[in-house]
Amino acid sequence: MSSFLMSVYFNNMTKDELTNFTLTMKDSGDTIYFDNLDHYLVDKHSTGGVGDKVTVVLGPILSAVGMATTKLSGKGLGHTGGTIDKFESIRNFKFSTTKEELVEVASKTGVGLMGYSDNIVPLDKKIYALRDVTATVDSIPLIASSIMSKKLAIQSDLIILDVKVGDGAFMKTIEDARELSRRMVEIGNSVGRKTIAVLTNMEEPLGYNIGNANEIVEGIEALKGNWSDDLKEVVYEIVYLALKHKGEVKTYEEAAKKIDEVIANGRALELLRQFIELSGGDGEVVNNYELLPTPKSVLEVFSEEEGFVTKIKAEEIGKAAMVIGAGRATKEDEVDHAVGIELKKKVGDKVEKGEIIAEIYFNDEKNVQSSKAMVIDAYVIGQEKIENIKNILEVIE
């Protein structure tokens, strides 16, 4: 198997080879079908980034406009927590661990998120361990098959892949992101599962908060209509693509109007509250953020120069959050749900010398000065204002 992985790394795979390999992985374990779930099912997958709370916001919106989310979510390894870590910052919240639990929650709320199970695509886990020791982790066909085998193992009508590009993403260049997207779309479409990839910008963190509890708060605020521009742009684009492929809208403007409605009338927020309650958490958290874990201390970070924010190195911000406990350096590490970083300035903003650019929320002082140094290093201040930041870079179908 190690020899096979090395040969794939050096020689790539044809379309048929990649599709068959992906299906073999999928068939190595359980598959989940929803016989009685009468919804248009959307599985959104993100390749991971810094401050990526899209799933928190997207699920309730898709449900509110008449669809449902059915997806497997993981814990984070690296910069910040994964979707599971974010939701588990809500006391007593438990993700569905069986098909029956998933169907019950999804049928009532339209939001179906399940933690990864050892019974789903077990071959992927074994192969990944080998990829780790054979230096083949960054092989695009192996990444594509790993992601798509898990997508195909759970029923959906549409797979939307949010492929992050840039400093804080696994794919650093648009060329690599485009190639990965093309291979994943090829796999999905060749087995009859409509698949779309959206390439989105990860040159700066998404939104203002990086962490777990604080990202839940930012997600809830978005459902109340208080968005950061970049998060809103990504979520609206994904919902638009889902509505378009369901056949409900023809234009982005039609989709935006539907989303605006379910946010204005509180329907999307109410569905998030119901999802939290059916998952064992306290739904009142959508109105009372004190129910979430809170950090003991806050450290303000000040700008050392004046000008305009021309870049925020997303990976550096992710590491700054990880060293205070918001992410994991190893699989065994515990995440501290209360800690994180809040950005006070984004790319394009004017900043004065001595002005607050970020706040670090922490419980343990051990690494907080290192975190502060990383945040200062992450902010690049220039004299020219950056205009027209593109968050949706490309759509591949």
CSV table of C-alpha atoms in Angstrom, one decimal:
chain,number,residue,atom,x,y,z
A,1,MET,CA,0.0,0.0,0.0
A,2,SER,CA,2.9,2.4,0.7
A,3,SER,CA,4.3,1.7,-2.7
A,4,PHE,CA,0.9,2.3,-4.2
A,5,LEU,CA,0.6,5.7,-2.4
A,6,MET,CA,4.1,6.7,-3.6
A,7,SER,CA,3.2,5.8,-7.2
A,8,VAL,CA,0.0,7.8,-7.0
A,9,TYR,CA,2.0,10.7,-5.6
A,10,PHE,CA,4.5,10.7,-8.5
A,11,ASN,CA,2.2,9.5,-11.4
A,12,ASN,CA,-1.3,10.9,-10.5
A,13,MET,CA,-4.4,8.9,-11.3
A,14,THR,CA,-6.7,8.8,-14.3
A,15,LYS,CA,-10.4,9.8,-13.9
A,16,ASP,CA,-11.5,6.1,-13.8
A,17,GLU,CA,-8.8,5.1,-11.4
A,18,LEU,CA,-9.6,7.9,-9.0
A,19,THR,CA,-13.4,7.2,-9.2
A,20,ASN,CA,-12.9,3.4,-8.6
A,21,PHE,CA,-10.4,4.0,-5.8
A,22,THR,CA,-12.9,6.5,-4.1
A,23,LEU,CA,-15.8,4.1,-4.4
A,24,THR,CA,-13.6,1.2,-2.9
A,25,MET,CA,-12.9,3.5,0.1
A,26,LYS,CA,-16.6,4.4,0.5
A,27,ASP,CA,-17.6,0.8,0.4
A,28,SER,CA,-15.1,-0.2,3.1
A,29,GLY,CA,-17.7,0.8,5.8
A,30,ASP,CA,-21.3,1.8,6.4
A,31,THR,CA,-23.2,4.1,4.2
A,32,ILE,CA,-26.1,6.3,5.4
A,33,TYR,CA,-29.4,6.7,3.5
A,34,PHE,CA,-32.4,8.7,4.6
A,35,ASP,CA,-35.4,6.7,3.3
A,36,ASN,CA,-38.0,8.9,5.0
A,37,LEU,CA,-36.4,12.3,4.9
A,38,ASP,CA,-38.4,14.2,2.3
A,39,HIS,CA,-36.1,17.2,1.7
A,40,TYR,CA,-33.6,18.3,-0.9
A,41,LEU,CA,-30.4,17.3,0.9
A,42,VAL,CA,-27.3,19.5,0.7
A,43,ASP,CA,-23.9,18.3,2.0
A,44,LYS,CA,-21.5,21.3,2.3
A,45,HIS,CA,-17.8,20.5,3.0
A,46,SER,CA,-15.1,22.9,3.8
A,47,THR,CA,-11.4,22.1,3.3
A,48,GLY,CA,-10.8,24.1,6.5
A,49,GLY,CA,-9.6,27.6,7.3
A,50,VAL,CA,-9.2,30.1,10.1
A,51,GLY,CA,-12.4,31.4,11.6
A,52,ASP,CA,-14.5,29.2,9.3
A,53,LYS,CA,-17.9,29.2,11.0
A,54,VAL,CA,-19.9,28.8,7.8
A,55,THR,CA,-21.6,25.5,8.9
A,56,VAL,CA,-23.0,27.1,12.0
A,57,VAL,CA,-24.8,29.7,9.9
A,58,LEU,CA,-25.5,27.7,6.7
A,59,GLY,CA,-27.4,24.8,8.1
A,60,PRO,CA,-30.3,26.8,9.6
A,61,ILE,CA,-30.5,29.0,6.5
A,62,LEU,CA,-30.7,26.1,4.1
A,63,SER,CA,-33.4,24.6,6.3
A,64,ALA,CA,-35.3,27.9,6.6
A,65,VAL,CA,-35.5,28.2,2.7
A,66,GLY,CA,-36.8,24.6,2.4
A,67,MET,CA,-33.8,22.3,2.2
A,68,ALA,CA,-31.9,20.2,4.6
A,69,THR,CA,-28.2,19.7,5.6
A,70,THR,CA,-26.9,16.2,5.9
A,71,LYS,CA,-23.2,16.0,6.6
A,72,LEU,CA,-20.4,14.5,8.7
A,73,SER,CA,-18.4,16.9,10.7
A,74,GLY,CA,-15.1,16.5,12.4
A,75,LYS,CA,-13.0,17.8,15.3
A,76,GLY,CA,-10.3,20.2,14.3
A,77,LEU,CA,-6.6,19.4,14.1
A,78,GLY,CA,-4.3,22.4,13.9
A,79,HIS,CA,-5.2,26.1,14.0
A,80,THR,CA,-8.7,26.1,15.5
A,81,GLY,CA,-11.5,23.7,16.4
A,82,GLY,CA,-13.7,21.9,13.8
A,83,THR,CA,-17.4,22.2,13.6
A,84,ILE,CA,-17.8,19.7,16.4
A,85,ASP,CA,-15.6,21.6,18.7
A,86,LYS,CA,-17.5,24.8,18.1
A,87,PHE,CA,-20.9,23.3,18.9
A,88,GLU,CA,-19.5,21.4,21.9
A,89,SER,CA,-18.7,24.7,23.5
A,90,ILE,CA,-22.5,24.7,24.2
A,91,ARG,CA,-22.9,22.8,27.5
A,92,ASN,CA,-24.3,19.2,27.2
A,93,PHE,CA,-24.5,19.5,23.3
A,94,LYS,CA,-24.0,16.1,21.7
A,95,PHE,CA,-23.8,15.4,18.0
A,96,SER,CA,-25.8,12.6,16.5
A,97,THR,CA,-23.7,9.4,16.6
A,98,THR,CA,-26.2,7.0,14.9
A,99,LYS,CA,-28.2,7.2,11.7
A,100,GLU,CA,-31.4,7.1,13.8
A,101,GLU,CA,-30.4,10.2,15.9
A,102,LEU,CA,-29.3,12.0,12.7
A,103,VAL,CA,-32.6,11.3,10.9
A,104,GLU,CA,-34.7,12.4,14.0
A,105,VAL,CA,-32.9,15.8,14.4
A,106,ALA,CA,-32.7,16.4,10.6
A,107,SER,CA,-36.4,15.6,10.1
A,108,LYS,CA,-37.4,18.1,12.8
A,109,THR,CA,-35.0,20.9,12.1
A,110,GLY,CA,-33.6,20.3,8.6
A,111,VAL,CA,-30.1,20.4,10.2
A,112,GLY,CA,-28.4,17.0,10.1
A,113,LEU,CA,-24.8,17.0,11.4
A,114,MET,CA,-23.1,13.8,12.6
A,115,GLY,CA,-19.7,13.2,14.1
A,116,TYR,CA,-17.3,11.0,12.1
A,117,SER,CA,-17.8,7.3,12.9
A,118,ASP,CA,-15.1,4.6,12.8
A,119,ASN,CA,-17.6,2.6,10.8
A,120,ILE,CA,-17.8,5.1,7.9
A,121,VAL,CA,-14.9,4.8,5.4
A,122,PRO,CA,-12.5,3.0,7.9
A,123,LEU,CA,-10.1,2.4,5.0
A,124,ASP,CA,-9.5,6.2,4.8
A,125,LYS,CA,-8.2,6.3,8.4
A,126,LYS,CA,-5.8,3.4,7.7
A,127,ILE,CA,-4.5,4.9,4.5
A,128,TYR,CA,-4.2,8.4,6.0
A,129,ALA,CA,-1.9,6.9,8.7
A,130,LEU,CA,0.3,5.5,5.9
A,131,ARG,CA,0.2,8.8,3.9
A,132,ASP,CA,1.5,10.5,7.0
A,133,VAL,CA,4.6,8.3,7.2
A,134,THR,CA,5.2,8.1,3.4
A,135,ALA,CA,5.1,11.9,2.9
A,136,THR,CA,2.1,11.6,0.5
A,137,VAL,CA,-0.4,13.7,2.5
A,138,ASP,CA,-0.3,16.5,0.0
A,139,SER,CA,-1.1,14.3,-3.1
A,140,ILE,CA,-4.1,15.9,-4.8
A,141,PRO,CA,-5.8,12.6,-5.9
A,142,LEU,CA,-5.4,11.2,-2.5
A,143,ILE,CA,-6.9,14.3,-0.8
A,144,ALA,CA,-9.7,14.3,-3.3
A,145,SER,CA,-10.5,10.6,-2.7
A,146,SER,CA,-10.3,11.0,1.0
A,147,ILE,CA,-12.8,13.8,1.1
A,148,MET,CA,-15.2,12.4,-1.6
A,149,SER,CA,-15.3,8.9,-0.1
A,150,LYS,CA,-16.8,10.4,3.0
A,151,LYS,CA,-19.2,12.7,1.0
A,152,LEU,CA,-20.5,9.7,-1.0
A,153,ALA,CA,-21.0,7.6,2.1
A,154,ILE,CA,-23.9,9.8,3.2
A,155,GLN,CA,-26.9,10.5,1.1
A,156,SER,CA,-27.3,13.9,-0.5
A,157,ASP,CA,-28.8,15.5,-3.6
A,158,LEU,CA,-26.0,18.0,-3.9
A,159,ILE,CA,-22.4,18.3,-2.6
A,160,ILE,CA,-21.0,21.8,-2.3
A,161,LEU,CA,-17.3,21.9,-1.6
A,162,ASP,CA,-16.0,25.1,0.0
A,163,VAL,CA,-12.3,25.0,-1.1
A,164,LYS,CA,-10.3,27.5,0.8
A,165,VAL,CA,-7.4,29.2,-0.9
A,166,GLY,CA,-4.5,31.2,0.5
A,167,ASP,CA,-2.4,31.7,3.6
A,168,GLY,CA,-4.7,30.1,6.1
A,169,ALA,CA,-5.7,27.2,3.9
A,170,PHE,CA,-4.3,23.8,3.1
A,171,MET,CA,-4.3,24.9,-0.6
A,172,LYS,CA,-2.0,27.9,-0.7
A,173,THR,CA,-2.3,28.6,-4.4
A,174,ILE,CA,-5.3,29.1,-6.7
A,175,GLU,CA,-3.8,26.5,-9.1
A,176,ASP,CA,-3.6,23.8,-6.5
A,177,ALA,CA,-7.1,24.6,-5.2
A,178,ARG,CA,-8.5,24.6,-8.8
A,179,GLU,CA,-6.9,21.2,-9.4
A,180,LEU,CA,-8.2,19.7,-6.2
A,181,SER,CA,-11.7,21.1,-6.9
A,182,ARG,CA,-11.7,19.7,-10.5
A,183,ARG,CA,-10.8,16.2,-9.3
A,184,MET,CA,-13.4,16.2,-6.5
A,185,VAL,CA,-16.1,17.5,-8.9
A,186,GLU,CA,-15.1,14.9,-11.4
A,187,ILE,CA,-15.5,12.1,-8.9
A,188,GLY,CA,-18.9,13.3,-7.7
A,189,ASN,CA,-20.4,13.9,-11.1
A,190,SER,CA,-19.0,10.6,-12.5
A,191,VAL,CA,-21.0,8.6,-10.0
A,192,GLY,CA,-24.2,10.7,-10.5
A,193,ARG,CA,-23.9,12.9,-7.4
A,194,LYS,CA,-24.1,16.6,-8.5
A,195,THR,CA,-21.0,18.3,-7.1
A,196,ILE,CA,-19.9,21.9,-7.2
A,197,ALA,CA,-16.7,23.5,-5.8
A,198,VAL,CA,-16.6,27.1,-4.6
A,199,LEU,CA,-13.1,28.5,-4.3
A,200,THR,CA,-13.1,31.0,-1.4
A,201,ASN,CA,-10.5,33.4,-0.1
A,202,MET,CA,-8.5,32.5,3.0
A,203,GLU,CA,-5.8,35.2,2.8
A,204,GLU,CA,-7.3,36.6,6.0
A,205,PRO,CA,-9.4,34.8,8.7
A,206,LEU,CA,-13.2,34.5,7.9
A,207,GLY,CA,-15.2,36.9,10.0
A,208,TYR,CA,-13.9,38.6,13.2
A,209,ASN,CA,-13.6,35.7,15.7
A,210,ILE,CA,-11.3,32.7,15.8
A,211,GLY,CA,-11.9,30.1,18.5
A,212,ASN,CA,-14.9,28.0,19.5
A,213,ALA,CA,-17.5,29.7,21.8
A,214,ASN,CA,-16.8,33.1,20.2
A,215,GLU,CA,-17.4,31.6,16.7
A,216,ILE,CA,-20.7,30.3,17.9
A,217,VAL,CA,-21.6,33.8,19.0
A,218,GLU,CA,-20.5,35.3,15.7
A,219,GLY,CA,-22.7,32.6,13.9
A,220,ILE,CA,-25.7,33.4,16.0
A,221,GLU,CA,-25.2,37.2,15.4
A,222,ALA,CA,-25.1,36.5,11.7
A,223,LEU,CA,-28.5,34.8,11.9
A,224,LYS,CA,-29.7,38.0,13.6
A,225,GLY,CA,-28.5,40.0,10.5
A,226,ASN,CA,-25.2,41.2,12.1
A,227,TRP,CA,-22.7,39.8,9.5
A,228,SER,CA,-19.1,40.4,8.6
A,229,ASP,CA,-19.0,41.1,4.9
A,230,ASP,CA,-16.8,38.1,4.0
A,231,LEU,CA,-18.8,35.5,6.0
A,232,LYS,CA,-22.0,36.8,4.4
A,233,GLU,CA,-20.6,36.6,0.9
A,234,VAL,CA,-19.5,33.0,1.3
A,235,VAL,CA,-22.8,31.8,2.9
A,236,TYR,CA,-25.0,33.7,0.4
A,237,GLU,CA,-23.1,32.2,-2.5
A,238,ILE,CA,-23.4,28.6,-1.2
A,239,VAL,CA,-27.2,29.0,-0.6
A,240,TYR,CA,-27.6,30.6,-4.0
A,241,LEU,CA,-25.9,27.6,-5.7
A,242,ALA,CA,-28.1,25.2,-3.7
A,243,LEU,CA,-31.3,27.0,-4.6
A,244,LYS,CA,-30.3,27.3,-8.2
A,245,HIS,CA,-29.6,23.5,-8.5
A,246,LYS,CA,-32.8,22.6,-6.7
A,247,GLY,CA,-34.5,24.7,-9.5
A,248,GLU,CA,-36.0,27.3,-7.2
A,249,VAL,CA,-34.1,30.4,-8.4
A,250,LYS,CA,-32.4,31.6,-11.5
A,251,THR,CA,-30.5,34.6,-10.2
A,252,TYR,CA,-28.3,35.5,-7.2
A,253,GLU,CA,-30.7,38.3,-6.4
A,254,GLU,CA,-33.7,36.0,-6.0
A,255,ALA,CA,-31.7,33.8,-3.6
A,256,ALA,CA,-30.5,36.8,-1.6
A,257,LYS,CA,-34.1,37.9,-1.1
A,258,LYS,CA,-35.1,34.5,0.2
A,259,ILE,CA,-32.1,34.5,2.7
A,260,ASP,CA,-32.9,38.1,3.8
A,261,GLU,CA,-36.5,37.0,4.5
A,262,VAL,CA,-35.6,34.0,6.8
A,263,ILE,CA,-33.1,36.2,8.7
A,264,ALA,CA,-35.5,39.1,9.1
A,265,ASN,CA,-38.4,36.9,10.3
A,266,GLY,CA,-36.2,35.0,12.7
A,267,ARG,CA,-36.9,31.6,11.1
A,268,ALA,CA,-33.3,30.6,10.6
A,269,LEU,CA,-32.4,31.6,14.2
A,270,GLU,CA,-35.3,29.6,15.5
A,271,LEU,CA,-34.2,26.5,13.6
A,272,LEU,CA,-30.7,26.8,15.1
A,273,ARG,CA,-32.2,27.0,18.6
A,274,GLN,CA,-34.3,23.9,17.9
A,275,PHE,CA,-31.2,22.1,16.6
A,276,ILE,CA,-29.2,22.9,19.7
A,277,GLU,CA,-32.1,21.8,22.0
A,278,LEU,CA,-32.6,18.5,20.1
A,279,SER,CA,-28.9,17.9,20.5
A,280,GLY,CA,-29.0,18.2,24.3
A,281,GLY,CA,-27.9,21.8,24.6
A,282,ASP,CA,-29.7,24.9,26.0
A,283,GLY,CA,-31.4,26.7,23.1
A,284,GLU,CA,-31.5,29.8,25.2
A,285,VAL,CA,-27.9,30.3,24.3
A,286,VAL,CA,-29.1,32.2,21.1
A,287,ASN,CA,-30.3,35.0,23.4
A,288,ASN,CA,-27.9,34.6,26.3
A,289,TYR,CA,-24.2,34.3,25.5
A,290,GLU,CA,-23.3,34.0,29.2
A,291,LEU,CA,-24.4,30.4,28.9
A,292,LEU,CA,-21.3,29.8,26.9
A,293,PRO,CA,-17.8,29.3,28.5
A,294,THR,CA,-16.1,32.6,29.2
A,295,PRO,CA,-12.4,33.3,29.4
A,296,LYS,CA,-10.8,34.7,32.6
A,297,SER,CA,-8.7,37.4,31.0
A,298,VAL,CA,-8.5,39.6,27.9
A,299,LEU,CA,-5.3,41.0,26.4
A,300,GLU,CA,-5.6,43.9,24.0
A,301,VAL,CA,-3.2,44.0,21.1
A,302,PHE,CA,-2.2,47.5,19.7
A,303,SER,CA,-1.0,48.5,16.3
A,304,GLU,CA,2.7,49.5,16.2
A,305,GLU,CA,2.2,51.6,13.1
A,306,GLU,CA,-0.4,53.6,11.2
A,307,GLY,CA,-1.8,53.1,7.7
A,308,PHE,CA,-4.2,50.5,6.2
A,309,VAL,CA,-4.5,46.8,6.9
A,310,THR,CA,-3.2,45.3,3.6
A,311,LYS,CA,-3.0,41.7,4.8
A,312,ILE,CA,-3.8,39.6,7.9
A,313,LYS,CA,-1.8,36.3,7.7
A,314,ALA,CA,-4.5,33.8,8.4
A,315,GLU,CA,-2.2,30.9,9.3
A,316,GLU,CA,-0.3,33.1,11.8
A,317,ILE,CA,-3.6,34.1,13.5
A,318,GLY,CA,-4.6,30.4,13.6
A,319,LYS,CA,-1.4,29.5,15.3
A,320,ALA,CA,-1.9,32.4,17.8
A,321,ALA,CA,-5.3,30.9,18.7
A,322,MET,CA,-3.9,27.4,18.9
A,323,VAL,CA,-1.1,28.2,21.3
A,324,ILE,CA,-3.6,29.6,23.9
A,325,GLY,CA,-5.7,26.4,23.6
A,326,ALA,CA,-8.3,27.2,20.8
A,327,GLY,CA,-7.0,24.4,18.6
A,328,ARG,CA,-4.9,21.2,18.7
A,329,ALA,CA,-1.3,20.6,18.0
A,330,THR,CA,-1.9,16.8,18.3
A,331,LYS,CA,-5.0,14.7,18.2
A,332,GLU,CA,-4.7,14.1,22.0
A,333,ASP,CA,-4.8,17.8,22.9
A,334,GLU,CA,-7.9,19.2,24.7
A,335,VAL,CA,-9.5,22.3,23.2
A,336,ASP,CA,-10.4,25.2,25.6
A,337,HIS,CA,-13.7,26.3,24.3
A,338,ALA,CA,-13.6,29.7,26.0
A,339,VAL,CA,-10.5,31.1,24.5
A,340,GLY,CA,-9.9,32.7,21.2
A,341,ILE,CA,-9.0,35.9,19.3
A,342,GLU,CA,-11.3,38.7,18.1
A,343,LEU,CA,-10.0,40.8,15.3
A,344,LYS,CA,-10.9,44.5,15.6
A,345,LYS,CA,-9.6,45.4,12.1
A,346,LYS,CA,-9.9,43.6,8.8
A,347,VAL,CA,-8.1,44.0,5.5
A,348,GLY,CA,-8.9,47.5,4.0
A,349,ASP,CA,-9.5,49.1,7.4
A,350,LYS,CA,-7.6,52.3,8.5
A,351,VAL,CA,-5.6,51.9,11.6
A,352,GLU,CA,-3.8,54.4,13.8
A,353,LYS,CA,-0.6,53.7,15.8
A,354,GLY,CA,-1.6,52.5,19.3
A,355,GLU,CA,-5.1,51.6,18.1
A,356,ILE,CA,-6.5,48.2,19.2
A,357,ILE,CA,-6.3,45.7,16.3
A,358,ALA,CA,-7.3,42.5,18.2
A,359,GLU,CA,-8.2,41.1,21.6
A,360,ILE,CA,-6.9,37.7,22.9
A,361,TYR,CA,-9.3,35.9,25.3
A,362,PHE,CA,-7.3,33.5,27.4
A,363,ASN,CA,-7.4,31.4,30.6
A,364,ASP,CA,-3.7,30.4,31.0
A,365,GLU,CA,-1.0,33.1,30.8
A,366,LYS,CA,1.7,30.6,29.7
A,367,ASN,CA,1.6,31.3,25.9
A,368,VAL,CA,-0.3,34.6,25.8
A,369,GLN,CA,2.8,36.8,25.0
A,370,SER,CA,3.7,34.4,22.1
A,371,SER,CA,0.2,34.6,20.9
A,372,LYS,CA,0.3,38.4,21.0
A,373,ALA,CA,3.6,38.5,19.0
A,374,MET,CA,2.0,36.3,16.4
A,375,VAL,CA,-1.0,38.6,16.1
A,376,ILE,CA,1.2,41.6,15.7
A,377,ASP,CA,3.3,39.8,13.0
A,378,ALA,CA,0.1,38.7,11.2
A,379,TYR,CA,-1.1,42.3,10.6
A,380,VAL,CA,0.6,43.8,7.6
A,381,ILE,CA,0.1,47.6,7.6
A,382,GLY,CA,0.7,49.6,4.4
A,383,GLN,CA,0.0,53.1,3.1
A,384,GLU,CA,-2.3,52.1,0.2
A,385,LYS,CA,-5.9,51.1,0.9
A,386,ILE,CA,-6.9,47.7,-0.4
A,387,GLU,CA,-10.2,47.9,-2.3
A,388,ASN,CA,-12.6,45.2,-3.6
A,389,ILE,CA,-11.5,42.1,-1.7
A,390,LYS,CA,-12.8,39.1,-3.6
A,391,ASN,CA,-14.1,36.3,-1.3
A,392,ILE,CA,-15.6,34.1,-4.0
A,393,LEU,CA,-12.7,33.4,-6.4
A,394,GLU,CA,-14.2,30.8,-8.7
A,395,VAL,CA,-17.0,28.2,-9.1
A,396,ILE,CA,-16.3,24.9,-10.7
A,397,GLU,CA,-19.1,22.5,-11.7
